[in-house]
Short mmCIF file of N, CA and C in Angstrom, two decimals:
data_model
loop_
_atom_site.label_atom_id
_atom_site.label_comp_id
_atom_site.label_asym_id
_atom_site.label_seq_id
_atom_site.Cartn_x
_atom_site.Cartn_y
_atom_site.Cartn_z
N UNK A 1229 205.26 -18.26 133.85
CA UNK A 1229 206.22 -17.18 134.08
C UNK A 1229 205.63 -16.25 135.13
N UNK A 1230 206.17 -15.97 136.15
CA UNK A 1230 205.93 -14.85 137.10
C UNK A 1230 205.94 -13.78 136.47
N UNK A 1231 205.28 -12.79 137.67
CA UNK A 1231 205.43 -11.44 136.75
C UNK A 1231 206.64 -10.61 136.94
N UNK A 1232 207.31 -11.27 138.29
CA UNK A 1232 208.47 -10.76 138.33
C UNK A 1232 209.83 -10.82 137.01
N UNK A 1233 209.70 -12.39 136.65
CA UNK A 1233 210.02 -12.71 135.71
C UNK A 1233 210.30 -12.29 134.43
N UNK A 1234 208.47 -11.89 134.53
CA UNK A 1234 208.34 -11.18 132.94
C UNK A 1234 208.66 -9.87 132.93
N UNK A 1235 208.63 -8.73 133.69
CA UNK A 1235 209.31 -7.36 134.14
C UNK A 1235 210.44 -7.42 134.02
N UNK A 1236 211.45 -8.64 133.82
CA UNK A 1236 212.80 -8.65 134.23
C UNK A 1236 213.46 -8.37 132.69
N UNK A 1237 212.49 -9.32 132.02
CA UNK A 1237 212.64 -9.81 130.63
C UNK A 1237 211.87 -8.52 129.56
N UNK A 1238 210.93 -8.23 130.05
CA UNK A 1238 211.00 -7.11 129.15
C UNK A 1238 211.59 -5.59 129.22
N UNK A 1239 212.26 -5.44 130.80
CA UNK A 1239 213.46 -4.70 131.09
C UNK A 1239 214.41 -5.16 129.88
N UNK A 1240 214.90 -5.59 129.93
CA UNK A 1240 216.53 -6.33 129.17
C UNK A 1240 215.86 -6.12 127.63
N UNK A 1241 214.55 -6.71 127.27
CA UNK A 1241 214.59 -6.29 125.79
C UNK A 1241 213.61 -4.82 125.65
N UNK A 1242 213.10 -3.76 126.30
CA UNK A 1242 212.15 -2.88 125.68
C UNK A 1242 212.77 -2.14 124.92
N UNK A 1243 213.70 -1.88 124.28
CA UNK A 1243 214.33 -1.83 123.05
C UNK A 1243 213.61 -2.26 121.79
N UNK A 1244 213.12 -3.16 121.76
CA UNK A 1244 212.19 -3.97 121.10
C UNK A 1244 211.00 -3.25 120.55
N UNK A 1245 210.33 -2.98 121.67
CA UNK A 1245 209.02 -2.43 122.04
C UNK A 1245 209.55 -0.72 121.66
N UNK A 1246 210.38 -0.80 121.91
CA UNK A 1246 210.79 1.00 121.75
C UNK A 1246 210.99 1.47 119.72
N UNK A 1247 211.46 0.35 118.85
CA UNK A 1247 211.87 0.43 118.24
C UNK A 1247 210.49 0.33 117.40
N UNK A 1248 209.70 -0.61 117.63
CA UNK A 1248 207.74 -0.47 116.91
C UNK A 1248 207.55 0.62 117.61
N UNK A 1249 207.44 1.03 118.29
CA UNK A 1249 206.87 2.65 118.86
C UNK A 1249 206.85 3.60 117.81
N UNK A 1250 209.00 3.32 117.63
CA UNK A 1250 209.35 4.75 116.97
C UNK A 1250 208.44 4.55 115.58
N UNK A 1251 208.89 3.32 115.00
CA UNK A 1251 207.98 3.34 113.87
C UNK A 1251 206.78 3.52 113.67
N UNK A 1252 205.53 2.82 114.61
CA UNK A 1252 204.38 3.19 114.10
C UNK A 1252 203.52 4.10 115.08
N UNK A 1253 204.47 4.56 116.08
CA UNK A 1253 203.55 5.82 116.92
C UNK A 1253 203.22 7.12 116.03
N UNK A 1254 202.88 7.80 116.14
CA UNK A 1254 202.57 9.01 115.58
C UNK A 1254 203.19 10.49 116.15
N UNK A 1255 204.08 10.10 116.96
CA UNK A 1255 204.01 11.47 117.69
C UNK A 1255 204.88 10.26 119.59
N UNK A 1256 205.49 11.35 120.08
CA UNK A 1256 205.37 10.99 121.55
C UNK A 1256 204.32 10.45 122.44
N UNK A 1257 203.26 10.95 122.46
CA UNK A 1257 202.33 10.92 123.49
C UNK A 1257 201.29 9.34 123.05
N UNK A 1258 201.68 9.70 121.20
CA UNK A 1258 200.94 8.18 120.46
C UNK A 1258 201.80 7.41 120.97
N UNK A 1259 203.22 7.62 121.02
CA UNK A 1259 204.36 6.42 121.40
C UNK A 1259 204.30 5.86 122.56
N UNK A 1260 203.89 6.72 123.22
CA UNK A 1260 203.76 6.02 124.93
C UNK A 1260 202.47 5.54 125.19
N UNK A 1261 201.47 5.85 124.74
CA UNK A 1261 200.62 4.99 124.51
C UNK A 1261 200.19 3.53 123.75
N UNK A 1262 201.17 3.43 122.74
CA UNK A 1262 201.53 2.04 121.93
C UNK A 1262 202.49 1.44 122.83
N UNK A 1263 203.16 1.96 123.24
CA UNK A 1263 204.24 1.02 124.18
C UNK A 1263 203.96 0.36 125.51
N UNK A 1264 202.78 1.52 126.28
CA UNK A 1264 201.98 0.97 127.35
C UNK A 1264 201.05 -0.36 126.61
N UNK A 1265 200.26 0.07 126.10
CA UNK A 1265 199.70 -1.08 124.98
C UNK A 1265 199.72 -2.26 124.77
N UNK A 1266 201.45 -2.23 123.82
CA UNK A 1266 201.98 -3.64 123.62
C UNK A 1266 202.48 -4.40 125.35
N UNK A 1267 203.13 -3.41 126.18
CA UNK A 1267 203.54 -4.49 127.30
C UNK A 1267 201.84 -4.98 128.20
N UNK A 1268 200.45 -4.54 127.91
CA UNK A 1268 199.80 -4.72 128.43
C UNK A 1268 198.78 -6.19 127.24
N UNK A 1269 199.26 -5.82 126.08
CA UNK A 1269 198.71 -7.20 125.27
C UNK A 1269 199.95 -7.99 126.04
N UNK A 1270 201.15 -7.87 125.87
CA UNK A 1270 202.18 -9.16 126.31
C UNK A 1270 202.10 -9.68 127.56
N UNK A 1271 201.63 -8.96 128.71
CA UNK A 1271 200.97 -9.50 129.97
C UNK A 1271 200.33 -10.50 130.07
N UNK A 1272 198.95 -10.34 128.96
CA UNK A 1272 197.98 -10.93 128.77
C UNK A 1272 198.30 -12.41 127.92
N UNK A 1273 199.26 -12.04 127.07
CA UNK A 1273 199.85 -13.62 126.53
C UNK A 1273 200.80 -13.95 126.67
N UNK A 1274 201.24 -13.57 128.08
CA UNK A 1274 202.41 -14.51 128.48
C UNK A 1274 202.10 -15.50 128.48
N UNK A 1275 201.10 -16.12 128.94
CA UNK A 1275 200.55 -17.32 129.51
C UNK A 1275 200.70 -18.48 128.55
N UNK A 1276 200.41 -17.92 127.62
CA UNK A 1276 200.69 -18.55 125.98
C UNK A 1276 202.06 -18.51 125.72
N UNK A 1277 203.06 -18.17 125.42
CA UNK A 1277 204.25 -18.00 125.39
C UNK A 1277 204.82 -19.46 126.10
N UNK A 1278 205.09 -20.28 125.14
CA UNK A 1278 205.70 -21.56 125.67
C UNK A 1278 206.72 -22.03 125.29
N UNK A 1279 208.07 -21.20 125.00
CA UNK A 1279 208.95 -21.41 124.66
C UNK A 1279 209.87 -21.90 123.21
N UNK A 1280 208.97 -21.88 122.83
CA UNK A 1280 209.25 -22.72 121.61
C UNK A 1280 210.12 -21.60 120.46
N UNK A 1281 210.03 -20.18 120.70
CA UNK A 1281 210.57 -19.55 120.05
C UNK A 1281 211.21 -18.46 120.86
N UNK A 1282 212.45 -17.33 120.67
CA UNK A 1282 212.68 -17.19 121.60
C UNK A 1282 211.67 -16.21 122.33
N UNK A 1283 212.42 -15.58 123.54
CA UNK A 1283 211.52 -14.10 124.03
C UNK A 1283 211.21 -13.76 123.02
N UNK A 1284 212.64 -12.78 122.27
CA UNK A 1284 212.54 -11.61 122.20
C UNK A 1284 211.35 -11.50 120.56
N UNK A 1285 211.64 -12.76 120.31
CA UNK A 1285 210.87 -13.15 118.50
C UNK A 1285 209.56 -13.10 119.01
N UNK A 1286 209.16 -13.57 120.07
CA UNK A 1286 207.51 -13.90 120.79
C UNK A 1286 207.02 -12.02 120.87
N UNK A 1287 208.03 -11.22 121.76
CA UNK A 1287 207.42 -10.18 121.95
C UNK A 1287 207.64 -9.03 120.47
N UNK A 1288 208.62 -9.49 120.09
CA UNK A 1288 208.69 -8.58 118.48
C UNK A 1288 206.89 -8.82 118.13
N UNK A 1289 206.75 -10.13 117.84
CA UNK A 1289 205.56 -10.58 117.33
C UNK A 1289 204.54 -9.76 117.93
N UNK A 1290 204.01 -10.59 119.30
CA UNK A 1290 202.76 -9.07 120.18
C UNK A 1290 202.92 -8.02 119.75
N UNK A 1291 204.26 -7.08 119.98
CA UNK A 1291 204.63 -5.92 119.37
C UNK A 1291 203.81 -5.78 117.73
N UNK A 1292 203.95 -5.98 117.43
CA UNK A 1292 203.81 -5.67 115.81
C UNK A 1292 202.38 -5.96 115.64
N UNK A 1293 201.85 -7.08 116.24
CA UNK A 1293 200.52 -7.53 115.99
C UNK A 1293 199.30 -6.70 116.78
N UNK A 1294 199.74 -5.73 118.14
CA UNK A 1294 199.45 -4.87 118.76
C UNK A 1294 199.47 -3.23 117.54
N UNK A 1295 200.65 -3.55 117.05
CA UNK A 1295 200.71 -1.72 116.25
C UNK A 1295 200.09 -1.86 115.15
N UNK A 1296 199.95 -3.04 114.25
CA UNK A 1296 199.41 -2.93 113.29
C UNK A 1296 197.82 -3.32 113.70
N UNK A 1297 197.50 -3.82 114.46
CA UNK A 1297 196.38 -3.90 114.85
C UNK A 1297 195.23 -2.59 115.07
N UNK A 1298 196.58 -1.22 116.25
CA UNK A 1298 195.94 -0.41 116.58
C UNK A 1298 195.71 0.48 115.07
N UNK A 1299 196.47 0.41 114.18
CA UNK A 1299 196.30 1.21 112.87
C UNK A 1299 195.15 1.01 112.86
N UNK A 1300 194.55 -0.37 112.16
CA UNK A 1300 193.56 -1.14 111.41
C UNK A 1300 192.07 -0.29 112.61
N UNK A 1301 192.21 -0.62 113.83
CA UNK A 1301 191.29 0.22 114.35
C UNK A 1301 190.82 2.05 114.44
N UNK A 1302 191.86 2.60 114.45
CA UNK A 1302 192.30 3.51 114.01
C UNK A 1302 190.84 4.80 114.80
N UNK A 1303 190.91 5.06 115.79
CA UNK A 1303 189.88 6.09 116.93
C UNK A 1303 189.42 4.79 117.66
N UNK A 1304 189.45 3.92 117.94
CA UNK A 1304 189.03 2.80 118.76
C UNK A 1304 189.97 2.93 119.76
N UNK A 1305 189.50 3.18 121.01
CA UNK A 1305 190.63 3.17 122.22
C UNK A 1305 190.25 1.90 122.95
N UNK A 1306 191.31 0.95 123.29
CA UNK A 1306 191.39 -0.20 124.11
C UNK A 1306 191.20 0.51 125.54
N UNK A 1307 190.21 -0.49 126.38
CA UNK A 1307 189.82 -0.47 127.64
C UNK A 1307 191.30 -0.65 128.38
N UNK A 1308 191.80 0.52 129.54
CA UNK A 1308 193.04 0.85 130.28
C UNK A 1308 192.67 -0.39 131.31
N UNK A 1309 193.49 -1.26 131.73
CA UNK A 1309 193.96 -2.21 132.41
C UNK A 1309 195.29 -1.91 133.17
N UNK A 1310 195.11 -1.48 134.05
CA UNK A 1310 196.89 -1.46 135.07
C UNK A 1310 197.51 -2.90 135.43
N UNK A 1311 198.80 -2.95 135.11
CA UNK A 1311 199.65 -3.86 135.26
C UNK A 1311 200.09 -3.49 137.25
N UNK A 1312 200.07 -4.51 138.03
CA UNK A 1312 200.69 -4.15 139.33
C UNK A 1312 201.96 -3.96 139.47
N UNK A 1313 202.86 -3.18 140.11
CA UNK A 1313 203.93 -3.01 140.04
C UNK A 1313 204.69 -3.29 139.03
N UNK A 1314 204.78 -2.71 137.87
CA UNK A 1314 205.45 -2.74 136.69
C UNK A 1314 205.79 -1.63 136.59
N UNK A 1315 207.12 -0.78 136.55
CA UNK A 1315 207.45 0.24 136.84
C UNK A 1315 208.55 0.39 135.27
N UNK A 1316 208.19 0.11 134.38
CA UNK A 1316 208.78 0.41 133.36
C UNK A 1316 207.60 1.83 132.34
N UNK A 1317 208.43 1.78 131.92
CA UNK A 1317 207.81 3.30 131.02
C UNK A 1317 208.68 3.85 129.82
N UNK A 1318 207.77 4.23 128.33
CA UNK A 1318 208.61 4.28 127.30
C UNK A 1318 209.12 5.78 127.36
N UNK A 1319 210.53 5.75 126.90
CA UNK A 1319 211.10 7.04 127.14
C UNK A 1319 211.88 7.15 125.69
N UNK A 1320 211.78 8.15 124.86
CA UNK A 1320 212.09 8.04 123.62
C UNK A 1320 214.37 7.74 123.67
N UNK A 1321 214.61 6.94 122.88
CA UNK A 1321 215.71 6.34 122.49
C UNK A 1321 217.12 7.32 122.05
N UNK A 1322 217.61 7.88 122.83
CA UNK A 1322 218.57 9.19 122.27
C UNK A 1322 219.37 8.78 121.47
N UNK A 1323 219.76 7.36 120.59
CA UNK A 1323 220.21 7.15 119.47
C UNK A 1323 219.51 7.48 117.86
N UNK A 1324 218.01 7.21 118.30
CA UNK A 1324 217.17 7.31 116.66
C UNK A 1324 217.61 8.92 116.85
N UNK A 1325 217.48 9.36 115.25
CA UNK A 1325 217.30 10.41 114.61
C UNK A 1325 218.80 11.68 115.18
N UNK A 1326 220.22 11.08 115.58
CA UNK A 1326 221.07 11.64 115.41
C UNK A 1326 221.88 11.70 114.94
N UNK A 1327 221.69 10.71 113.54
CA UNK A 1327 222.14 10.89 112.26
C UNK A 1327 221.74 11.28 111.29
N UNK A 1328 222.21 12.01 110.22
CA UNK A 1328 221.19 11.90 109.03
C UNK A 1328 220.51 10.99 108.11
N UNK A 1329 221.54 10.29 108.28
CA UNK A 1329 221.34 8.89 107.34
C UNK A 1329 220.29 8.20 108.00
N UNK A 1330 220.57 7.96 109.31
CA UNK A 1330 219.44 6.78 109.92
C UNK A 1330 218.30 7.68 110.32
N UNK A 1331 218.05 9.11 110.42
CA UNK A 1331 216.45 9.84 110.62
C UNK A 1331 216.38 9.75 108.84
N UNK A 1332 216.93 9.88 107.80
CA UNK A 1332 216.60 9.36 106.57
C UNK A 1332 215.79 7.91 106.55
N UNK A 1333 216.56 6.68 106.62
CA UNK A 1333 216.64 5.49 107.10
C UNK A 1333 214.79 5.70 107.65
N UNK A 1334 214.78 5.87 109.01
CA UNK A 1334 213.68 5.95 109.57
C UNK A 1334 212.55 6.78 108.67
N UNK A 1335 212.74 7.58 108.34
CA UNK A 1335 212.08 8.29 107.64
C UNK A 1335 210.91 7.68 106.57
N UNK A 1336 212.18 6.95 105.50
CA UNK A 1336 211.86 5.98 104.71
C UNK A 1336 210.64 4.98 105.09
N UNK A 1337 211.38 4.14 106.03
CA UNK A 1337 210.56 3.28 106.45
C UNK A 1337 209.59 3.68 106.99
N UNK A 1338 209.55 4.81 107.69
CA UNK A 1338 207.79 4.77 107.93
C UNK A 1338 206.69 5.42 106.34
N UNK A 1339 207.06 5.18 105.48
CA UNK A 1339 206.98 5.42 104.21
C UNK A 1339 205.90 3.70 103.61
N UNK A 1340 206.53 2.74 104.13
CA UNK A 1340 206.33 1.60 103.83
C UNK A 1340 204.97 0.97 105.19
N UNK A 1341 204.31 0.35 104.22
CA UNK A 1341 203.51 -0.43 104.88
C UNK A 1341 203.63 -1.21 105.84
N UNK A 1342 202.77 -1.18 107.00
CA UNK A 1342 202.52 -2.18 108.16
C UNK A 1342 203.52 -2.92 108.33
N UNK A 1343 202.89 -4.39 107.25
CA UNK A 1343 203.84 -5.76 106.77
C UNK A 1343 205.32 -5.03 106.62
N UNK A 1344 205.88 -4.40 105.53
CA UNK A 1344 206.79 -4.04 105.18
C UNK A 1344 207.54 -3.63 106.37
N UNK A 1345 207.32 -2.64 107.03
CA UNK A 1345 207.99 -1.88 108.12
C UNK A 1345 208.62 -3.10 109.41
N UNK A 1346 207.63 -4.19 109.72
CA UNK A 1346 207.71 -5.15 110.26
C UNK A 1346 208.57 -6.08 109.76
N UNK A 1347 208.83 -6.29 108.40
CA UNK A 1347 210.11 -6.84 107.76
C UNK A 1347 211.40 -6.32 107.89
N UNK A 1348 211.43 -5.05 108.22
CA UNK A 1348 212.60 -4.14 107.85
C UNK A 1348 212.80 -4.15 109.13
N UNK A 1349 212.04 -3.97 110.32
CA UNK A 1349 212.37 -4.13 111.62
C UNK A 1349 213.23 -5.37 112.16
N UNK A 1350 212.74 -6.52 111.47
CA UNK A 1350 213.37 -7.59 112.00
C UNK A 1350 214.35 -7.83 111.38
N UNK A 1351 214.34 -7.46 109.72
CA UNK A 1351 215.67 -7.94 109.47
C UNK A 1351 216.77 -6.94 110.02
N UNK A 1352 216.49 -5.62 109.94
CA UNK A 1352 217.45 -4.72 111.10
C UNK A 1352 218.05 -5.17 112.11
N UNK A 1353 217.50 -6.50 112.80
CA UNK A 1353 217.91 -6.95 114.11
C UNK A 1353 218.26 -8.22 113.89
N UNK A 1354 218.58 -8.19 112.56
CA UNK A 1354 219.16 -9.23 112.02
C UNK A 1354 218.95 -10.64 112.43
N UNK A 1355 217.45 -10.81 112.17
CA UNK A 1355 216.44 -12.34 112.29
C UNK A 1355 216.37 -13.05 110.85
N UNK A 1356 216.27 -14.00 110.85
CA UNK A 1356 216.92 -15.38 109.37
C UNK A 1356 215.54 -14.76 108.79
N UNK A 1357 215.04 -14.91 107.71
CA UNK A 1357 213.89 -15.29 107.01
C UNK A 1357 212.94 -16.08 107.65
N UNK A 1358 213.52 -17.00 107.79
CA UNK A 1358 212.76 -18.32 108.40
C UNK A 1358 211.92 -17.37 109.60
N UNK A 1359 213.01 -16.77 110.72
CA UNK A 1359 212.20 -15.94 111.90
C UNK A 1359 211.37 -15.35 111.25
N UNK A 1360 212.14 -14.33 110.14
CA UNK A 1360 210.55 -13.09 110.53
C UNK A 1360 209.37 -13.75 109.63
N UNK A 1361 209.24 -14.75 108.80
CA UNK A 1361 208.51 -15.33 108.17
C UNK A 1361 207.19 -15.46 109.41
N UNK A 1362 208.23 -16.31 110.40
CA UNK A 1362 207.41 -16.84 111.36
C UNK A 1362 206.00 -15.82 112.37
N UNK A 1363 207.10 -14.31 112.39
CA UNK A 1363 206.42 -13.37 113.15
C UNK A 1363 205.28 -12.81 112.53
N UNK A 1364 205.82 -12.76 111.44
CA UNK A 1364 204.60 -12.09 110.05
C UNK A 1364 204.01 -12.57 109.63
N UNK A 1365 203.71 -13.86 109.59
CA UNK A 1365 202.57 -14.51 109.14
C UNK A 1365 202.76 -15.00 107.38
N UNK A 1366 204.03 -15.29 106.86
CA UNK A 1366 204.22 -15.64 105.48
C UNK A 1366 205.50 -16.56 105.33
N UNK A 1367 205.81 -17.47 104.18
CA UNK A 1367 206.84 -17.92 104.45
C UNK A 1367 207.87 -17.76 104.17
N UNK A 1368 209.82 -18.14 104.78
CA UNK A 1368 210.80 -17.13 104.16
C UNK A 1368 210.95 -17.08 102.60
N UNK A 1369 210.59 -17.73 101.98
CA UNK A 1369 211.00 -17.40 100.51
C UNK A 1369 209.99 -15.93 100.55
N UNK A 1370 208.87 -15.60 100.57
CA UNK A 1370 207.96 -14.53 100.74
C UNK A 1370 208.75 -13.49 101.37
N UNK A 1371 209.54 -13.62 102.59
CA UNK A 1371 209.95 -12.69 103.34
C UNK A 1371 211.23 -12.28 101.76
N UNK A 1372 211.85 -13.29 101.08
CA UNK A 1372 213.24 -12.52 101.02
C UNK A 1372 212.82 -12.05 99.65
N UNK A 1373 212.00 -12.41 98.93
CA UNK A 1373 211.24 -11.07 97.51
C UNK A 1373 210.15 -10.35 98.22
N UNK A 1374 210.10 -9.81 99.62
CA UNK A 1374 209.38 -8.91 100.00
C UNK A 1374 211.00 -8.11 100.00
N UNK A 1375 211.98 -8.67 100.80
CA UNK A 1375 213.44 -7.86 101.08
C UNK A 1375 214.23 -7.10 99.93
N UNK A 1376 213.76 -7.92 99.01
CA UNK A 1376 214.59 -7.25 97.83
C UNK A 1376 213.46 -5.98 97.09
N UNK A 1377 212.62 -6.07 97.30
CA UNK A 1377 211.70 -5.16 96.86
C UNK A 1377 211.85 -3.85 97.56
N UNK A 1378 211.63 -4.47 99.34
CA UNK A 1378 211.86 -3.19 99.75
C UNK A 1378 212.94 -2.42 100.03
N UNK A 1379 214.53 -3.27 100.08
CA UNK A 1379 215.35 -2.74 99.49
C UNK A 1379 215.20 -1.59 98.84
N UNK A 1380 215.13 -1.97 97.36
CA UNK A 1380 215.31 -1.14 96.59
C UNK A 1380 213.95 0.23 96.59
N UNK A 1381 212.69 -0.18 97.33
CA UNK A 1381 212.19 0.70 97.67
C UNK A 1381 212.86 1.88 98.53
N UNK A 1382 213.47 1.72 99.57
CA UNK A 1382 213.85 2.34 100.72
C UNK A 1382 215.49 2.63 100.38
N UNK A 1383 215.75 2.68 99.12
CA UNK A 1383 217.15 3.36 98.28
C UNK A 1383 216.48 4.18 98.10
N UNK A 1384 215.37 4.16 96.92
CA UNK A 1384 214.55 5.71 96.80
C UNK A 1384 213.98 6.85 97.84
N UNK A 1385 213.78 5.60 98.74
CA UNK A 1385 212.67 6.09 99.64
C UNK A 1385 213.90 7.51 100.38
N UNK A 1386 214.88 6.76 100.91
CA UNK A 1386 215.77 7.29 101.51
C UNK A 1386 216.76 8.88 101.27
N UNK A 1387 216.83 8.78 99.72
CA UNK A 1387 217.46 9.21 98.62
C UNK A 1387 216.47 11.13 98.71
N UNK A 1388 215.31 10.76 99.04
CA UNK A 1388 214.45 12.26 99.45
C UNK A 1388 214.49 12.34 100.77
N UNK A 1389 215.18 11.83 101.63
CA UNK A 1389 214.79 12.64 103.00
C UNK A 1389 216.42 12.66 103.39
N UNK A 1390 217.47 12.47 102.46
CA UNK A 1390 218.52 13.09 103.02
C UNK A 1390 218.87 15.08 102.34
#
């Protein structure tokens, strides 16, 4: 894949990348720094990226494996690497948090663990079991009594931040 290529493609999905931000950044300035981040791990494994699943499931995956990663390190700063002409940049999403329900919603979920949050992300974007099984590292029967759990977690969860 060129890099023109890949700029094109993560134009059309950073939505993606915007949506792990909101969840596991800490703040703006954490967000744009996780988002620079993940498109600079996905640079690095494009190369790997061989089609077999789609984009957007490949970069959900980096995504997630990048944020939960940076948790687990947690004051460890990754060595800055510039991408050449890549002129994208995370700019926070003027849909999250102008509802009540869904800054509830959000709320919740960042309430829930790593794994968890990463379940709720994908099934939000409405991926089979089978997918997010695949992204997360477990299999779908695992994914769908993780779903019903956190379900009913994130009724409660939700239920205090409206």
């Amino acid at each position: 894949m060129t890099e023109s290529q890949f700029v094109a493609l993560v134009r059309e999905h950073q939505n993606i990348v915007h949506k792990i931000c909101h969840l596991y950044g800490q703040g703006p300035e954490d967000r744009e720094d996780l988002f620079q981040e993940i498109l600079l791990q996905a640079w690095r494994g494009v190369a790997a990226f061989r089609g077999d699943s789609k984009f957007t499931t490949w970069l959900y995956q980096v995504g997630l494996n990048t944020a939960i990663s940076r948790l687990r390190k947690a004051g460890r700063r990754p060595r800055e690497t510039a991408l050449e002409n890549v002129p994208v940049h995370y700019a926070e999403t003027p849909d999250i948090g102008s509802d009540a329900e869904v800054n509830a919603l959000y709320r919740a979920i960042g309430e829930l663990s790593e794994v968890d949050k990463a379940i709720v992300l994908l099934y939000l974007e409405d991926y089979d079991y089978k997918t997010i099984g695949e992204v997360v590292g477990i299999t779908p029967n695992h994914v769908a009594v993780k779903m019903m759990r956190v379900k009913a977690k994130l009724k409660e969860l939700a239920q205090k931040f409206i």
